[in-house]
Amino acid sequence: MENQHTADLELSLQTRIKEVLGNSLHIRHVDAGSCNGCDFEMMALCNPVYDVQRFGIDFVASPRHADMLLVTGGGTRHLEVALQKTYAAAAAPKMVVAIGACACGGGVVGQSYANTGGIDRIVPVIVYVPGCPPRPSAILAGILLALDKLAACRAAGF
Ligand code: SF4
């Protein structure tokens, strides 16, 4: 059942990427203070099980080449400016997806002198993917939802 769900998700993703962005979706991963749990789940998207490059998804080194930022970690104050600068450098449409409980709202660290308490306190977020860490299929669902939201915004003329 899980495999069928993931297969359906992947098919929808492939279709949506073509409709909304043309041929491909370029993603820049930003670690804003993660424990690396979310990062490992995210990197599983490139392994032979998920193999998202089949759908035209690629992880890129430069935000200038990225349509989307996948951000992990609670948004530590140490990395606040780095995240702001990465967002500023990203290519339009600058979709930001918060990956994991920390990025969504601070997680176990919460808000403190060292942690902002979620990346939406630093940059605008289009989709939140909860979990500690979220499964790769949940991350795929979050990416798909971000594309759906972008399509809806364009259809509404925004
Ligand atoms: S949500 Fe959990 S796995 Fe992800 S960075 Fe926070 S503590 Fe680590």
CSV table of C-alpha atoms and ligand atoms in Angstrom, one decimal:
chain,number,residue,atom,x,y,z
A,1,MET,CA,0.0,0.0,0.0
A,2,GLU,CA,2.8,2.4,0.9
A,3,ASN,CA,4.6,1.5,-2.3
A,4,GLN,CA,1.4,2.2,-4.3
A,5,HIS,CA,0.9,5.5,-2.5
A,6,THR,CA,4.5,6.5,-3.3
A,7,ALA,CA,4.1,5.4,-7.0
A,8,ASP,CA,0.9,7.6,-7.3
A,9,LEU,CA,2.7,10.5,-5.7
A,10,GLU,CA,5.7,10.2,-8.0
A,11,LEU,CA,3.4,10.1,-11.1
A,12,SER,CA,1.6,13.2,-9.9
A,13,LEU,CA,4.9,14.9,-9.2
A,14,GLN,CA,6.2,14.2,-12.7
A,15,THR,CA,3.0,15.6,-14.3
A,16,ARG,CA,3.0,18.7,-12.1
A,17,ILE,CA,6.6,19.6,-12.7
A,18,LYS,CA,5.9,19.5,-16.4
A,19,GLU,CA,2.8,21.6,-16.1
A,20,VAL,CA,4.1,24.2,-13.7
A,21,LEU,CA,7.8,24.5,-14.4
A,22,GLY,CA,8.4,23.0,-17.8
A,23,ASN,CA,10.8,20.1,-17.7
A,24,SER,CA,12.6,20.2,-14.3
A,25,LEU,CA,12.6,21.2,-10.7
A,26,HIS,CA,15.9,22.4,-9.3
A,27,ILE,CA,16.2,22.3,-5.5
A,28,ARG,CA,18.7,23.8,-3.1
A,29,HIS,CA,18.9,22.3,0.3
A,30,VAL,CA,19.6,24.7,3.1
A,31,ASP,CA,20.6,23.4,6.6
A,32,ALA,CA,19.5,26.1,9.0
A,33,GLY,CA,20.6,24.3,12.2
A,34,SER,CA,19.5,20.7,11.8
A,35,CYS,CA,20.6,17.6,13.7
A,36,ASN,CA,21.0,16.0,10.2
A,37,GLY,CA,18.1,13.6,10.7
A,38,CYS,CA,15.9,15.5,8.2
A,39,ASP,CA,18.8,15.9,5.9
A,40,PHE,CA,19.4,12.1,5.7
A,41,GLU,CA,15.7,11.5,4.9
A,42,MET,CA,15.9,14.2,2.2
A,43,MET,CA,19.0,12.8,0.6
A,44,ALA,CA,17.2,9.4,0.4
A,45,LEU,CA,15.2,11.0,-2.4
A,46,CYS,CA,18.2,10.5,-4.6
A,47,ASN,CA,18.9,6.9,-3.8
A,48,PRO,CA,17.8,4.0,-6.1
A,49,VAL,CA,14.5,3.5,-4.2
A,50,TYR,CA,13.1,7.0,-4.8
A,51,ASP,CA,15.4,8.1,-7.6
A,52,VAL,CA,13.7,11.5,-8.1
A,53,GLN,CA,16.0,12.5,-10.9
A,54,ARG,CA,13.8,10.3,-13.0
A,55,PHE,CA,11.2,13.1,-12.8
A,56,GLY,CA,13.5,15.9,-13.6
A,57,ILE,CA,14.2,16.8,-10.0
A,58,ASP,CA,17.8,17.7,-9.2
A,59,PHE,CA,19.6,19.1,-6.2
A,60,VAL,CA,21.8,22.0,-7.1
A,61,ALA,CA,24.7,23.8,-5.4
A,62,SER,CA,23.7,27.3,-6.2
A,63,PRO,CA,20.5,29.0,-5.0
A,64,ARG,CA,20.6,31.0,-8.3
A,65,HIS,CA,19.8,27.8,-10.1
A,66,ALA,CA,17.1,26.7,-7.7
A,67,ASP,CA,13.3,26.9,-8.1
A,68,MET,CA,12.8,25.7,-4.6
A,69,LEU,CA,14.6,25.7,-1.2
A,70,LEU,CA,14.2,22.7,1.1
A,71,VAL,CA,15.1,24.0,4.5
A,72,THR,CA,15.9,21.8,7.5
A,73,GLY,CA,16.7,22.9,11.1
A,74,GLY,CA,15.0,25.3,13.4
A,75,GLY,CA,16.6,28.5,12.0
A,76,THR,CA,19.4,29.0,14.5
A,77,ARG,CA,20.4,32.6,15.0
A,78,HIS,CA,23.9,31.7,13.8
A,79,LEU,CA,22.5,30.7,10.4
A,80,GLU,CA,19.7,33.4,10.1
A,81,VAL,CA,21.7,35.7,7.8
A,82,ALA,CA,22.9,32.8,5.7
A,83,LEU,CA,19.3,31.7,5.1
A,84,GLN,CA,18.2,35.3,4.3
A,85,LYS,CA,21.0,35.6,1.8
A,86,THR,CA,20.3,32.2,0.2
A,87,TYR,CA,16.6,33.2,-0.2
A,88,ALA,CA,17.6,36.5,-1.7
A,89,ALA,CA,19.8,34.8,-4.2
A,90,ALA,CA,17.3,32.1,-5.2
A,91,ALA,CA,15.6,32.3,-8.6
A,92,ALA,CA,11.9,33.0,-8.9
A,93,PRO,CA,9.4,31.6,-7.9
A,94,LYS,CA,11.5,31.1,-4.6
A,95,MET,CA,9.3,28.4,-3.1
A,96,VAL,CA,10.5,27.5,0.4
A,97,VAL,CA,9.4,24.2,1.9
A,98,ALA,CA,10.1,23.7,5.7
A,99,ILE,CA,11.3,20.1,6.3
A,100,GLY,CA,10.8,18.7,9.8
A,101,ALA,CA,9.4,19.8,13.1
A,102,CYS,CA,12.4,22.0,13.8
A,103,ALA,CA,12.0,24.0,10.5
A,104,CYS,CA,8.2,24.1,11.0
A,105,GLY,CA,8.3,25.6,14.5
A,106,GLY,CA,11.5,25.1,16.3
A,107,GLY,CA,11.0,21.5,17.3
A,108,VAL,CA,12.7,20.2,20.4
A,109,VAL,CA,14.8,23.3,20.6
A,110,GLY,CA,11.9,25.8,20.4
A,111,GLN,CA,12.6,29.5,20.5
A,112,SER,CA,15.5,30.8,22.5
A,113,TYR,CA,18.5,33.1,22.4
A,114,ALA,CA,20.1,30.6,20.0
A,115,ASN,CA,17.1,29.5,17.9
A,116,THR,CA,14.5,31.6,16.0
A,117,GLY,CA,11.8,28.9,16.5
A,118,GLY,CA,11.1,28.1,12.9
A,119,ILE,CA,12.3,29.2,9.6
A,120,ASP,CA,9.1,31.2,8.8
A,121,ARG,CA,10.5,33.8,11.2
A,122,ILE,CA,13.3,34.3,8.7
A,123,VAL,CA,11.9,33.7,5.2
A,124,PRO,CA,8.4,33.1,3.8
A,125,VAL,CA,7.3,29.5,3.7
A,126,ILE,CA,4.9,27.9,1.2
A,127,VAL,CA,4.6,24.4,2.7
A,128,TYR,CA,5.4,22.8,6.1
A,129,VAL,CA,6.3,19.2,6.3
A,130,PRO,CA,6.1,18.0,9.9
A,131,GLY,CA,7.8,15.0,11.4
A,132,CYS,CA,11.0,14.3,13.3
A,133,PRO,CA,12.2,13.4,10.8
A,134,PRO,CA,9.6,13.2,8.0
A,135,ARG,CA,9.7,10.2,5.7
A,136,PRO,CA,10.9,10.7,2.2
A,137,SER,CA,7.4,10.1,0.9
A,138,ALA,CA,6.1,13.0,3.1
A,139,ILE,CA,8.8,15.3,1.7
A,140,LEU,CA,7.7,14.3,-1.8
A,141,ALA,CA,4.1,15.1,-0.8
A,142,GLY,CA,5.3,18.5,0.4
A,143,ILE,CA,7.1,19.3,-2.9
A,144,LEU,CA,3.9,18.3,-4.8
A,145,LEU,CA,1.8,20.6,-2.6
A,146,ALA,CA,4.1,23.5,-3.1
A,147,LEU,CA,3.8,23.0,-6.9
A,148,ASP,CA,0.0,22.8,-6.6
A,149,LYS,CA,0.0,26.1,-4.6
A,150,LEU,CA,2.2,27.8,-7.2
A,151,ALA,CA,-0.2,26.6,-9.9
A,152,ALA,CA,-3.2,27.9,-8.0
A,153,CYS,CA,-1.5,31.3,-7.4
A,154,ARG,CA,-0.7,31.6,-11.1
A,155,ALA,CA,-4.3,30.6,-12.1
A,156,ALA,CA,-5.6,33.3,-9.7
A,157,GLY,CA,-3.3,35.9,-11.4
A,158,PHE,CA,-0.8,36.4,-8.5
B,1,SF4,S1,12.9,17.7,13.1
B,1,SF4,FE1,14.0,16.0,14.3
B,1,SF4,S2,15.3,15.0,12.8
B,1,SF4,FE2,14.7,17.0,11.9
B,1,SF4,S3,16.4,18.4,12.5
B,1,SF4,FE3,14.8,18.6,14.1
B,1,SF4,S4,15.4,17.1,15.6
B,1,SF4,FE4,16.6,16.6,13.8
